[in-house]
Each structure stands twice: as C-alpha cells, then as structure tokens.
C-alpha positions as semicolon CSV with decimal commas, in nm:
position;residue;x (nm);y (nm);z (nm)
1;M;0,000;0,000;0,000
2;T;0,118;0,350;-0,081
3;A;0,201;0,573;0,217
4;Y;0,091;0,933;0,169
5;A;0,293;1,247;0,234
6;Y;0,035;1,464;0,411
7;N;0,237;1,781;0,469
8;A;0,232;1,902;0,110
9;W;0,015;2,114;-0,117
10;Y;-0,204;1,900;-0,343
11;P;-0,410;2,012;-0,642
12;L;-0,778;2,005;-0,547
13;A;-0,969;2,135;-0,849
14;W;-0,956;2,386;-1,130
15;S;-1,040;2,731;-0,996
16;R;-1,300;2,754;-1,273
17;D;-1,490;2,460;-1,119
18;I;-1,532;2,600;-0,767
19;G;-1,810;2,852;-0,707
20;R;-2,105;2,916;-0,480
21;E;-2,221;2,557;-0,484
22;I;-2,090;2,283;-0,256
23;V;-1,892;2,024;-0,451
24;A;-1,740;1,696;-0,336
25;R;-1,372;1,619;-0,377
26;R;-1,161;1,330;-0,245
27;V;-0,790;1,367;-0,164
28;L;-0,572;1,108;0,009
29;E;-0,887;0,908;0,090
30;E;-1,042;1,208;0,272
31;D;-1,382;1,332;0,151
32;L;-1,409;1,711;0,135
33;A;-1,693;1,960;0,092
34;V;-1,558;2,252;-0,113
35;Y;-1,709;2,592;-0,201
36;R;-1,633;2,961;-0,239
37;T;-1,723;3,216;0,024
38;E;-1,908;3,534;-0,065
39;E;-1,569;3,708;-0,072
40;G;-1,430;3,455;-0,323
41;A;-1,202;3,249;-0,096
42;V;-1,215;2,869;-0,117
43;A;-1,324;2,669;0,187
44;A;-1,265;2,296;0,226
45;L;-1,429;2,108;0,512
46;E;-1,445;1,745;0,616
47;D;-1,751;1,607;0,440
48;A;-1,927;1,458;0,742
49;C;-2,141;1,624;1,007
50;P;-2,026;1,500;1,351
51;H;-2,388;1,444;1,459
52;R;-2,474;1,143;1,243
53;L;-2,210;1,168;0,969
54;A;-2,445;1,308;0,708
55;P;-2,233;1,442;0,418
56;L;-2,215;1,820;0,422
57;T;-2,215;1,813;0,043
58;I;-2,588;1,739;0,058
59;G;-2,642;2,041;0,281
60;R;-2,676;2,405;0,174
61;L;-2,484;2,727;0,203
62;Q;-2,594;2,987;0,455
63;G;-2,374;3,284;0,372
64;N;-2,020;3,154;0,423
65;A;-2,129;2,854;0,632
66;I;-2,264;2,508;0,548
67;Q;-2,588;2,395;0,701
68;C;-2,617;2,018;0,735
69;G;-2,911;1,890;0,532
70;Y;-3,015;1,640;0,801
71;H;-3,062;1,833;1,128
72;G;-2,946;2,185;1,046
73;L;-2,613;2,203;1,231
74;T;-2,420;2,486;1,067
75;F;-2,040;2,507;1,029
76;D;-1,834;2,812;0,933
77;C;-1,521;2,808;0,714
78;S;-1,298;2,722;1,010
79;G;-1,509;2,411;1,077
80;R;-1,662;2,551;1,398
81;C;-2,031;2,480;1,457
82;V;-2,206;2,816;1,481
83;H;-2,561;2,686;1,515
84;A;-2,715;2,368;1,656
85;P;-3,095;2,351;1,674
86;G;-3,231;2,358;2,029
87;M;-2,896;2,455;2,182
88;P;-2,856;2,822;2,281
89;R;-2,484;2,765;2,337
90;V;-2,291;2,540;2,098
91;P;-2,011;2,336;2,262
92;E;-1,663;2,411;2,130
93;S;-1,619;2,041;2,054
94;F;-1,887;2,062;1,783
95;R;-1,666;2,109;1,478
96;V;-1,542;1,950;1,158
97;R;-1,191;1,962;1,023
98;S;-1,106;2,253;0,794
99;F;-0,825;2,227;0,538
100;P;-0,607;2,523;0,429
101;T;-0,643;2,618;0,063
102;A;-0,467;2,846;-0,185
103;E;-0,490;2,930;-0,555
104;S;-0,213;2,929;-0,814
105;M;-0,187;2,864;-1,188
106;G;-0,562;2,835;-1,227
107;M;-0,579;2,562;-0,962
108;V;-0,714;2,539;-0,609
109;W;-0,460;2,369;-0,383
110;V;-0,526;2,203;-0,049
111;W;-0,302;2,117;0,247
112;M;-0,396;1,778;0,390
113;G;-0,148;1,768;0,681
114;D;-0,090;1,977;0,994
115;A;-0,264;2,308;0,929
116;E;-0,006;2,510;1,123
117;K;0,263;2,392;0,878
118;A;0,076;2,516;0,570
119;D;0,287;2,787;0,406
120;R;0,103;2,948;0,114
121;S;0,427;3,097;-0,017
122;Q;0,531;2,741;-0,103
123;V;0,235;2,671;-0,334
124;F;0,376;2,575;-0,673
125;R;0,396;2,841;-0,945
126;L;0,598;2,812;-1,263
127;P;0,763;3,148;-1,351
128;Q;0,666;3,116;-1,717
129;Y;0,299;3,120;-1,617
130;D;0,334;3,496;-1,553
131;D;0,566;3,562;-1,848
132;P;0,388;3,756;-2,129
133;A;0,605;3,570;-2,382
134;Y;0,406;3,254;-2,301
135;S;0,038;3,173;-2,344
136;V;-0,164;2,922;-2,145
137;V;-0,367;2,635;-2,285
138;E;-0,573;2,502;-1,995
139;G;-0,664;2,136;-2,015
140;D;-0,875;1,882;-1,831
141;A;-0,919;1,700;-1,504
142;L;-0,859;1,346;-1,624
143;L;-0,970;1,063;-1,395
144;V;-0,714;0,782;-1,405
145;Q;-0,810;0,454;-1,240
146;A;-0,458;0,381;-1,119
147;N;-0,239;0,460;-0,821
148;Y;-0,099;0,811;-0,847
149;L;0,260;0,687;-0,819
150;S;0,208;0,480;-1,131
151;L;0,122;0,805;-1,309
152;A;0,426;0,964;-1,141
153;D;0,644;0,685;-1,285
154;N;0,509;0,775;-1,627
155;L;0,590;1,144;-1,576
156;C;0,950;1,066;-1,482
157;D;1,004;0,857;-1,792
158;P;1,083;0,996;-2,140
159;T;1,152;0,647;-2,275
160;H;0,786;0,540;-2,291
161;V;0,703;0,819;-2,536
162;V;0,836;0,644;-2,846
163;Y;0,614;0,341;-2,776
164;V;0,295;0,494;-2,630
165;H;0,272;0,826;-2,818
166;Q;0,371;0,743;-3,175
167;T;0,106;0,971;-3,329
168;T;0,156;1,274;-3,101
169;L;0,484;1,312;-2,910
170;A;0,732;1,069;-3,066
171;S;0,940;1,010;-3,375
172;A;1,060;0,667;-3,484
173;G;1,414;0,537;-3,451
174;R;1,499;0,701;-3,117
175;E;1,443;0,409;-2,881
176;E;1,805;0,401;-2,763
177;T;1,854;0,775;-2,706
178;R;2,043;0,826;-2,380
179;V;1,844;0,937;-2,074
180;Q;2,002;1,114;-1,778
181;H;1,858;1,193;-1,435
182;E;1,949;1,345;-1,102
183;R;1,790;1,427;-0,769
184;Q;1,769;1,790;-0,662
185;G;1,630;1,803;-0,307
186;N;1,268;1,685;-0,326
187;K;1,273;1,699;-0,707
188;V;1,392;1,455;-0,972
189;V;1,501;1,586;-1,312
190;T;1,515;1,346;-1,606
191;W;1,629;1,459;-1,950
192;R;1,739;1,359;-2,295
193;W;1,821;1,523;-2,627
194;V;1,734;1,402;-2,976
195;I;1,983;1,555;-3,219
196;D;1,909;1,607;-3,588
197;G;1,565;1,452;-3,606
198;P;1,222;1,546;-3,743
199;L;0,966;1,754;-3,556
200;I;0,733;1,553;-3,340
201;P;0,375;1,541;-3,476
202;I;0,235;1,777;-3,212
203;F;0,478;2,053;-3,323
204;E;0,405;2,026;-3,694
205;G;0,270;2,349;-3,842
206;L;0,375;2,563;-3,545
207;K;0,707;2,675;-3,695
208;D;0,894;2,602;-4,019
209;F;1,256;2,515;-3,944
210;G;1,324;2,408;-4,302
211;G;1,456;2,069;-4,199
212;N;1,551;1,862;-3,896
213;V;1,569;1,990;-3,541
214;D;1,743;1,931;-3,210
215;R;1,483;1,833;-2,950
216;W;1,498;1,843;-2,573
217;H;1,285;1,683;-2,304
218;Y;1,336;1,779;-1,939
219;Y;1,103;1,608;-1,691
220;H;1,091;1,794;-1,358
221;Y;0,907;1,591;-1,093
222;H;0,836;1,782;-0,772
223;A;0,739;1,520;-0,515
224;P;0,481;1,417;-0,426
225;S;0,244;1,520;-0,708
226;I;0,368;1,785;-0,955
227;A;0,534;1,721;-1,289
228;V;0,651;1,985;-1,537
229;I;0,784;1,870;-1,873
230;D;0,994;2,126;-2,057
231;F;1,010;2,016;-2,421
232;G;1,095;2,193;-2,742
233;S;1,280;2,207;-3,069
234;A;1,529;2,432;-3,248
235;R;1,691;2,410;-3,591
236;T;1,970;2,151;-3,591
237;G;2,314;2,294;-3,536
238;T;2,210;2,633;-3,397
239;G;2,336;2,563;-3,045
240;A;2,023;2,460;-2,858
241;P;2,206;2,196;-2,647
242;E;2,451;2,467;-2,539
243;G;2,167;2,700;-2,436
244;N;2,089;2,903;-2,748
245;R;1,713;2,871;-2,780
246;D;1,629;3,216;-2,915
247;D;1,455;3,070;-3,221
248;C;1,265;2,766;-3,100
249;I;0,936;2,605;-3,009
250;Q;0,919;2,561;-2,633
251;M;0,637;2,424;-2,422
252;Y;0,584;2,336;-2,059
253;A;0,335;2,056;-1,999
254;C;0,224;2,089;-1,636
255;H;0,066;1,791;-1,462
256;F;-0,091;1,841;-1,119
257;I;-0,192;1,505;-0,970
258;T;-0,459;1,459;-0,705
259;P;-0,426;1,119;-0,532
260;I;-0,782;1,004;-0,459
261;D;-0,710;0,666;-0,308
262;Q;-0,489;0,363;-0,365
263;R;-0,638;0,293;-0,709
264;S;-0,737;0,627;-0,856
265;C;-0,614;0,980;-0,912
266;V;-0,697;1,291;-1,112
267;Q;-0,450;1,434;-1,363
268;H;-0,501;1,809;-1,404
269;W;-0,298;1,936;-1,698
270;L;-0,221;2,258;-1,877
271;C;0,035;2,369;-2,133
272;L;0,242;2,687;-2,164
273;K;0,387;2,774;-2,505
274;N;0,622;3,046;-2,620
275;S;0,380;3,185;-2,879
276;P;0,068;3,402;-2,859
277;A;-0,273;3,261;-2,786
278;D;-0,455;3,154;-3,101
279;P;-0,798;2,986;-3,079
280;V;-0,737;2,749;-3,371
281;I;-0,381;2,649;-3,276
282;D;-0,469;2,623;-2,907
283;E;-0,765;2,395;-2,970
284;R;-0,557;2,171;-3,195
285;L;-0,284;2,155;-2,930
286;R;-0,541;2,080;-2,659
287;S;-0,690;1,803;-2,872
288;N;-0,350;1,645;-2,944
289;L;-0,244;1,658;-2,578
290;R;-0,579;1,515;-2,475
291;M;-0,516;1,225;-2,714
292;A;-0,166;1,169;-2,573
293;F;-0,284;1,165;-2,212
294;Q;-0,565;0,926;-2,299
295;E;-0,295;0,694;-2,434
296;D;-0,119;0,709;-2,096
297;K;-0,448;0,655;-1,915
298;R;-0,524;0,341;-2,114
299;M;-0,181;0,195;-2,035
300;L;-0,180;0,288;-1,664
301;E;-0,529;0,153;-1,601
302;A;-0,438;-0,176;-1,768
303;I;-0,132;-0,196;-1,541
304;Q;-0,348;-0,131;-1,233
305;R;-0,586;-0,410;-1,331
306;N;-0,291;-0,650;-1,351
307;E;-0,153;-0,527;-1,017
308;D;-0,491;-0,597;-0,856
309;K;-0,492;-0,960;-0,969
310;P;-0,366;-1,224;-0,726
311;R;-0,041;-1,344;-0,880
312;Q;0,311;-1,434;-0,788
313;W;0,559;-1,214;-0,968
314;H;0,883;-1,033;-0,913
315;R;0,912;-0,680;-1,048
316;I;1,223;-0,629;-1,258
317;H;1,406;-0,301;-1,308
318;L;1,572;-0,157;-1,614
319;G;1,835;0,113;-1,636
320;L;1,563;0,355;-1,749
321;D;1,388;0,318;-1,410
322;G;1,648;0,524;-1,221
323;S;1,449;0,846;-1,204
324;S;1,128;0,666;-1,100
325;I;1,316;0,489;-0,821
326;K;1,452;0,823;-0,700
327;M;1,104;0,978;-0,711
328;R;0,946;0,701;-0,507
329;R;1,227;0,721;-0,252
330;I;1,157;1,093;-0,204
331;V;0,785;1,028;-0,153
332;E;0,867;0,757;0,101
333;E;1,091;1,001;0,289
334;M;0,820;1,269;0,288
335;A;0,561;1,020;0,410
336;A;0,790;0,900;0,688
337;E;0,827;1,258;0,814
C-alpha cells in the first residue's frame, strides 16, 4: 500500500470549477466539501457532520457557512459549529476539520497535513505562467483509475514516449537515445536530447525550421504530485544543447496530480507555449495533448488491473527506471516525516 505524504500542497480542483455551490472532492482518501465564500475564498471542510455523519455536500450554504441537510447544524469556514438547533450555546467540541487552501496557476490547492505547517508561499507556481512571452492552454481534469505513483512513474520517464505516443509526441528510430537523471532536493530531473531529427507530430505546423531539429525533453518531478515537462525544438546545429534557444518552439506541460485513493487519481494538466494565444492552434494543441494523455491513461489503467490480480511475480528493473526509483524514494521520505 502507498504511504501518503500529508504535509504538502495537493491540487484540489480547477479554480473555474469552484463557485457558490458545494462540490465533493476526495484527496488522500479524505472526503471534502468545497465551495467559495461570498468574498471569493475557497473553503474545504471534512464532508461529514459530527452528529450522524451526514455528508455536508448534501447540505446548503448559509452565507459563508454550510448547514447540514439532516438536522441543520451549521459550520463556518474554520469548521466551527455556529448553530445547533435547540442549543442556545454550541459546545466548542462541535466542529469538523477545515483544510487550508490556496490558488495558483488556475488551480485550487489544499493542504492535507498539519494546518499550522501550511505555508502558502510554497504553493507551486511556474515562472513562465506569468511571463507575457508565453500563453496558457488550460486542459482537463482526467480521472485515471490507477495509483498516483504509477502516473508519477510515467511522468519521470521519457523512454515510454516512443512506444505509447507514436502519433503525437514521438518520432521513430529514437528508442536508444540516452536518458540522464538526477535528484535535486525533493525533485527529480530526467532529461534527454534528440539531435538532428524530425519535428514531433504535435509541433508540426507551429514553426517552419526548413529541416531537422534538435529536441529536448526535461522532466521535472516535484514530489509528491507535480510534474513539469519542458520540451521543445530548435533548428539543428544552432546551439540549442549549449543554451541558445532564441529561435525555437518551447512548451511546458504541467501535470498536477490529485491522489484520490490507492487505485485512482486525477490528472489536471495545462500547457504553456512560447507563442501568442490563437484559438485554432490552441484547440488543436489541446486536442493532441488530450489524445496523448488518454494513451497514458489506457496503459496505466491496464497496469493497475494487472496489479490488482492475485499473482506471484517479481518486479524487474531496467536502467531507465532510475528516475522513478529516486522519485518514489523521495515520496517515502516525505511520508515517513
């Protein structure tokens, strides 16, 4: 069973999906009732009234508080009960747990651990998100019926691309391209370069290089649940591997993973690109990325089904597993803390 690292910021939902209605979300096997206050802040409460455990998500909002739909107990954003029918004074012990939240990069984030350790300055934000040279293509909240660390393995692994994403992210003949990786604190970086090769399908039509390109793929995995893939292309021989990327296509695919339970997670994704927003190009890019992530989903869910079967087997490791092993070790360390 996977141990969870509780003292971390986890993606909860797209900001666009949280408003003045109570919605249910599940994170690290905890059920939450989530809504916006009248002032626009996001509240996240334990989704169970302490009277008879009626879900607060089937209650109603009373201003900034939730009224339980069973007997009318009402809880404010801090989780304190502010009204209990027939009781002129509500005991201090009448409360539900409240979870700290924050917003960044179009996402609502939630802190599932010790509330006093929640530091909103540490909520993830990629600098390019605020750079006017980049435009944002916001994606989906993809339900994946697999353990979130299986998805994390995938997002630490450039080598699967040539096999799983042949119509979107890969080009043939690059199976043996060298992959490098290193640990940087609670982050694992995995990278490889493809020198003098064709554009990948997803980049076709975005820029005419007049021939082959040098391509890079840098996978930045911030444990326990954030992956940012920096990938791009520049004309072959113009110095991209040495840092000259003045004339290039560059994108950042951001993956924010919400662990639901041991066998399911949500993959929130968006893409930043170093070109202006364009409705036609952006929709084509969104469609192609959606196709690629569905390919991952199909593979990961099939793996989970096999893992759930009773069988005797011994997992083998390949040289390409080094970054995934590092990532899982970091998550284990965070969980142990």
